Structure formats: structure tokens, C-alpha cells
Amino acid sequence: MTGLAGWAVDLMETMGAVGAGLAIFAENLFPPLPSEIILPLAGFTASRGDMNLLAAIVWTTVGSLVGAIFWYAVGAAIGRDRTRAIMAKLPLVKMSDVDKTEDWFAKHGVKTIFFGRMIPIFRSFISIPAGVERMSLPVFLAFTALGSLIWNTVFIMLGYQLGESWETVEEYTDLFQYAVIVAVVVAVVAFVVLRIRQNRRDRQERLESGRERARHRAGRHRDHDPR
């Protein structure tokens, strides 16, 4: 193997389960790294007896957890006030929407963290809003660990069961990942289009309201004109 996958293989050959954990930690920092290859490969390695299966699951979950803590710390460092100040300067963003998002995360943050750990690419950055909102660290760690444990175990066990055919997993995870990316892109485009239309309507309503007030003032002025 070459490239990123080859680098992960070298880590596992050199450091065993700890190397698999380091590879998953790196994948959390840099989402383009292929965890969907690393995890089944760790399972395949364990099936050959070159790595302990339980150790692979534990260390990859530790790697996921440490990576999530890094992004949580980034969110906490940015802070809520600074994030709101940045959002207020962005086009197409209403602070009322930011308020609703904060309320939504406050109500459903635990579910977001848990299920977010099972979505390719986004599992890395879902920790940032948790840090921004200063989500309870023990709660964050517990649900991050649980979500990561499930995700990692599934893919490691698939690699373990498939043996030398472990690469079959990649075909299906690639399709899933592309589907998630397409869905997010469509959602973002729809949001932008709807927001532009809403801004145009708001602008038109303000203009009409301003004209109405101007006509009203002009009418009152004529009514009081002594001539």
C-alpha cells in the first residue's frame, strides 16, 4: 500500500494496536485520512494474529477520543462570544438562526455528539460546537467514547471477519460517505437559495413599508397645510 493507507499500515506494523490508535487519532485531526480503510485493516491484522483484537478496539477508541478532545478544545478556545461575533459578520446569516441553533444544541447536544461520531468527515468537527457551548466535559467524553466505540468496533470486526477480503468494506463506506457529502451539499445550497430569497423579500417589504410611511407623512402634511 502507498499514500495515507500505507502510512497507517506502517504504523500498525511498527507499533501494533497503539499504531492503529495513533492512525485514528490523526484521522480525527485530518478527516481526509481513510478511517474506513484503517479500521478494517486493523481487524484483518488481528485476524492474522499480528494484533490483539480487543487491544485494536480499545486503542482506536482512545485515538478517536483524544482527537475529539482536541477539536472540543478548539471550540472552547474560540468561545461563544467570538463565534457569535464571527457569525454576525457572515452574509446570509441571521443571529436569530444562531440563537435557534444554540437552543437546538442545548436540547439535543448529546444525540448530536453520539450519532455524529458515526458520520464520515463530520465526526471530526462535531466536537467544535460542543466546545463552543462548553458542553459538560464528562458527558461529552462519555458519548464520544460510546459512539466511537460502536463505529470502530463495527469496522474492525468487519475486517476481522472478512480476512483478506477486508477491502470490500471500503466499497460500501465510500458510497455512504459520498451520500452524506451530497446530502450536506444539497442542504447548504438549499439554505443559501432560501436565505437569498428571504433577504430579497425582507428588503422589498422594508422598501414598501418605507414608501407607505413616506406617503402617510406626506398625506398628514397636506392635511395640515394652511393653504
Short mmCIF file of C-alpha atoms in Angstrom, two decimals:
data_model
loop_
_atom_site.label_atom_id
_atom_site.label_comp_id
_atom_site.label_asym_id
_atom_site.label_seq_id
_atom_site.Cartn_x
_atom_site.Cartn_y
_atom_site.Cartn_z
CA MET A 1 0.00 0.00 0.00
CA THR A 2 1.05 3.58 -0.68
CA GLY A 3 -0.02 7.03 0.48
CA LEU A 4 -2.08 7.52 3.63
CA ALA A 5 -3.16 3.89 3.84
CA GLY A 6 0.45 2.78 3.52
CA TRP A 7 1.42 5.15 6.32
CA ALA A 8 -1.27 3.63 8.56
CA VAL A 9 -0.07 0.13 7.71
CA ASP A 10 3.49 1.09 8.65
CA LEU A 11 2.26 2.45 11.98
CA MET A 12 0.42 -0.76 12.78
CA GLU A 13 3.33 -2.95 11.72
CA THR A 14 5.68 -0.92 13.91
CA MET A 15 3.50 -0.23 16.94
CA GLY A 16 0.65 -2.73 16.73
CA ALA A 17 -2.66 -1.68 18.29
CA VAL A 18 -1.12 1.55 19.59
CA GLY A 19 -0.21 2.40 16.00
CA ALA A 20 -3.83 1.83 14.94
CA GLY A 21 -4.90 4.21 17.71
CA LEU A 22 -2.43 6.84 16.52
CA ALA A 23 -3.70 6.48 12.95
CA ILE A 24 -7.29 7.03 14.08
CA PHE A 25 -6.20 10.00 16.20
CA ALA A 26 -4.61 11.51 13.08
CA GLU A 27 -7.80 10.76 11.10
CA ASN A 28 -9.80 12.78 13.62
CA LEU A 29 -7.47 15.75 13.16
CA PHE A 30 -7.34 15.40 9.37
CA PRO A 31 -10.61 13.85 8.08
CA PRO A 32 -9.21 13.01 4.60
CA LEU A 33 -7.30 10.17 6.26
CA PRO A 34 -9.20 6.97 5.45
CA SER A 35 -10.52 5.56 8.73
CA GLU A 36 -12.76 3.30 6.64
CA ILE A 37 -9.54 1.62 5.49
CA ILE A 38 -7.59 1.83 8.74
CA LEU A 39 -10.24 0.14 10.89
CA PRO A 40 -10.96 -2.90 8.69
CA LEU A 41 -7.23 -3.28 8.12
CA ALA A 42 -6.71 -3.35 11.88
CA GLY A 43 -9.35 -6.09 12.07
CA PHE A 44 -7.64 -8.05 9.29
CA THR A 45 -4.30 -7.72 11.08
CA ALA A 46 -5.93 -9.04 14.26
CA SER A 47 -7.42 -11.99 12.33
CA ARG A 48 -3.88 -12.99 11.33
CA GLY A 49 -2.78 -12.94 14.95
CA ASP A 50 -0.46 -9.96 14.45
CA MET A 51 -2.56 -7.75 16.70
CA ASN A 52 -4.85 -8.35 19.65
CA LEU A 53 -8.48 -7.75 18.61
CA LEU A 54 -9.59 -6.21 21.89
CA ALA A 55 -6.48 -4.01 22.02
CA ALA A 56 -7.24 -2.76 18.50
CA ILE A 57 -10.77 -1.76 19.52
CA VAL A 58 -9.60 -0.10 22.73
CA TRP A 59 -6.71 1.84 21.20
CA THR A 60 -8.66 3.07 18.16
CA THR A 61 -11.41 4.29 20.51
CA VAL A 62 -8.79 6.07 22.61
CA GLY A 63 -7.44 7.65 19.43
CA SER A 64 -10.93 8.84 18.48
CA LEU A 65 -11.48 10.25 21.96
CA VAL A 66 -8.19 12.18 22.06
CA GLY A 67 -8.86 13.61 18.58
CA ALA A 68 -12.34 14.71 19.68
CA ILE A 69 -10.88 16.40 22.77
CA PHE A 70 -8.57 18.41 20.51
CA TRP A 71 -11.49 19.83 18.50
CA TYR A 72 -13.51 20.38 21.68
CA ALA A 73 -10.61 22.47 23.00
CA VAL A 74 -10.55 24.47 19.74
CA GLY A 75 -14.25 25.25 20.16
CA ALA A 76 -13.77 26.19 23.81
CA ALA A 77 -10.84 28.46 22.89
CA ILE A 78 -12.89 30.26 20.25
CA GLY A 79 -15.73 30.71 22.73
CA ARG A 80 -19.38 31.60 22.29
CA ASP A 81 -18.97 35.39 22.11
CA ARG A 82 -16.23 35.26 19.49
CA THR A 83 -18.17 32.70 17.47
CA ARG A 84 -21.28 34.89 17.54
CA ALA A 85 -19.22 37.92 16.51
CA ILE A 86 -17.85 35.96 13.53
CA MET A 87 -21.30 34.67 12.58
CA ALA A 88 -22.76 38.19 12.76
CA LYS A 89 -20.33 39.33 10.04
CA LEU A 90 -21.12 36.48 7.67
CA PRO A 91 -23.52 37.03 4.77
CA LEU A 92 -26.79 35.09 4.74
CA VAL A 93 -26.57 34.51 8.49
CA LYS A 94 -29.20 35.83 10.86
CA MET A 95 -28.45 35.99 14.55
CA SER A 96 -31.94 34.68 15.24
CA ASP A 97 -30.88 31.49 13.42
CA VAL A 98 -27.72 31.34 15.53
CA ASP A 99 -29.88 31.64 18.65
CA LYS A 100 -32.13 28.80 17.44
CA THR A 101 -29.09 26.66 16.68
CA GLU A 102 -27.72 27.23 20.17
CA ASP A 103 -31.09 26.31 21.68
CA TRP A 104 -31.28 23.18 19.49
CA PHE A 105 -27.79 22.07 20.50
CA ALA A 106 -28.62 22.71 24.16
CA LYS A 107 -31.61 20.35 23.85
CA HIS A 108 -30.12 17.70 21.55
CA GLY A 109 -26.36 18.04 22.04
CA VAL A 110 -25.93 14.55 23.48
CA LYS A 111 -27.66 12.92 20.48
CA THR A 112 -25.62 15.09 18.10
CA ILE A 113 -22.34 14.02 19.66
CA PHE A 114 -23.30 10.34 19.81
CA PHE A 115 -24.63 9.95 16.27
CA GLY A 116 -22.16 12.46 14.83
CA ARG A 117 -19.32 10.09 15.68
CA MET A 118 -20.74 7.71 13.07
CA ILE A 119 -20.87 10.16 10.15
CA PRO A 120 -17.77 10.27 7.93
CA ILE A 121 -15.81 13.55 7.94
CA PHE A 122 -18.30 15.33 10.21
CA ARG A 123 -17.44 13.14 13.18
CA SER A 124 -14.20 15.11 13.44
CA PHE A 125 -15.76 18.58 13.58
CA ILE A 126 -18.91 17.82 15.58
CA SER A 127 -16.79 18.37 18.68
CA ILE A 128 -16.28 22.08 17.90
CA PRO A 129 -19.83 23.27 18.76
CA ALA A 130 -19.66 21.14 21.91
CA GLY A 131 -16.59 23.11 22.94
CA VAL A 132 -18.12 26.44 21.95
CA GLU A 133 -21.19 25.71 24.07
CA ARG A 134 -18.97 24.36 26.88
CA MET A 135 -20.91 21.11 26.95
CA SER A 136 -20.28 19.19 30.14
CA LEU A 137 -16.90 17.55 29.56
CA PRO A 138 -17.76 14.24 31.30
CA VAL A 139 -20.96 13.99 29.22
CA PHE A 140 -19.06 14.88 26.04
CA LEU A 141 -16.38 12.30 26.74
CA ALA A 142 -18.90 9.59 27.64
CA PHE A 143 -21.00 9.91 24.47
CA THR A 144 -17.98 10.49 22.25
CA ALA A 145 -16.39 7.33 23.60
CA LEU A 146 -19.63 5.35 23.21
CA GLY A 147 -20.26 6.49 19.63
CA SER A 148 -16.62 5.94 18.67
CA LEU A 149 -16.58 2.51 20.30
CA ILE A 150 -19.58 1.38 18.25
CA TRP A 151 -18.21 2.80 14.97
CA ASN A 152 -14.72 1.41 15.46
CA THR A 153 -15.91 -1.99 16.65
CA VAL A 154 -18.20 -2.46 13.64
CA PHE A 155 -15.46 -1.75 11.10
CA ILE A 156 -12.75 -3.64 12.95
CA MET A 157 -15.00 -6.68 13.25
CA LEU A 158 -15.89 -6.45 9.55
CA GLY A 159 -12.20 -6.54 8.71
CA TYR A 160 -11.67 -9.38 11.17
CA GLN A 161 -14.48 -11.46 9.66
CA LEU A 162 -13.65 -10.71 6.02
CA GLY A 163 -9.97 -11.51 6.43
CA GLU A 164 -8.07 -10.90 3.21
CA SER A 165 -11.24 -9.54 1.60
CA TRP A 166 -11.33 -6.65 4.07
CA GLU A 167 -11.09 -4.11 1.21
CA THR A 168 -14.73 -4.97 0.36
CA VAL A 169 -15.75 -2.74 3.27
CA GLU A 170 -14.25 0.30 1.56
CA GLU A 171 -16.58 -0.01 -1.43
CA TYR A 172 -19.69 0.36 0.74
CA THR A 173 -18.30 3.01 3.09
CA ASP A 174 -17.24 5.11 0.10
CA LEU A 175 -20.83 5.05 -1.17
CA PHE A 176 -22.11 6.00 2.28
CA GLN A 177 -19.59 8.82 2.58
CA TYR A 178 -20.45 10.21 -0.85
CA ALA A 179 -24.15 10.06 0.00
CA VAL A 180 -23.55 12.04 3.21
CA ILE A 181 -21.45 14.65 1.38
CA VAL A 182 -24.04 15.04 -1.39
CA ALA A 183 -26.83 15.40 1.17
CA VAL A 184 -24.92 18.11 3.03
CA VAL A 185 -24.05 19.98 -0.18
CA VAL A 186 -27.71 19.90 -1.26
CA ALA A 187 -28.79 21.14 2.18
CA VAL A 188 -26.25 24.00 2.07
CA VAL A 189 -27.29 25.04 -1.45
CA ALA A 190 -30.97 24.92 -0.46
CA PHE A 191 -30.23 27.02 2.63
CA VAL A 192 -28.36 29.65 0.60
CA VAL A 193 -31.10 29.85 -2.07
CA LEU A 194 -33.87 30.12 0.52
CA ARG A 195 -31.95 32.71 2.51
CA ILE A 196 -31.29 34.85 -0.58
CA ARG A 197 -34.99 34.75 -1.45
CA GLN A 198 -35.93 35.60 2.13
CA ASN A 199 -33.49 38.53 2.17
CA ARG A 200 -34.97 39.83 -1.08
CA ARG A 201 -38.48 39.58 0.33
CA ASP A 202 -37.41 41.32 3.55
CA ARG A 203 -35.72 44.07 1.55
CA GLN A 204 -38.83 44.52 -0.61
CA GLU A 205 -41.06 44.64 2.45
CA ARG A 206 -38.82 47.29 4.05
CA LEU A 207 -38.92 49.38 0.87
CA GLU A 208 -42.70 49.12 0.65
CA SER A 209 -43.04 49.91 4.33
CA GLY A 210 -40.76 52.94 3.90
CA ARG A 211 -42.79 54.17 0.93
CA GLU A 212 -46.02 53.71 2.86
CA ARG A 213 -44.67 55.72 5.78
CA ALA A 214 -43.47 58.41 3.39
CA ARG A 215 -46.93 58.58 1.75
CA HIS A 216 -48.54 58.70 5.17
CA ARG A 217 -46.30 61.58 6.28
CA ALA A 218 -46.96 63.40 3.01
CA GLY A 219 -50.72 62.96 3.47
CA ARG A 220 -50.60 64.32 7.01
CA HIS A 221 -48.53 67.27 5.79
CA ARG A 222 -51.18 68.11 3.15
CA ASP A 223 -53.97 67.81 5.71
CA HIS A 224 -52.27 70.36 7.95
CA ASP A 225 -51.23 72.67 5.15
CA PRO A 226 -52.86 76.09 5.97
CA ARG A 227 -53.26 76.82 2.28
#
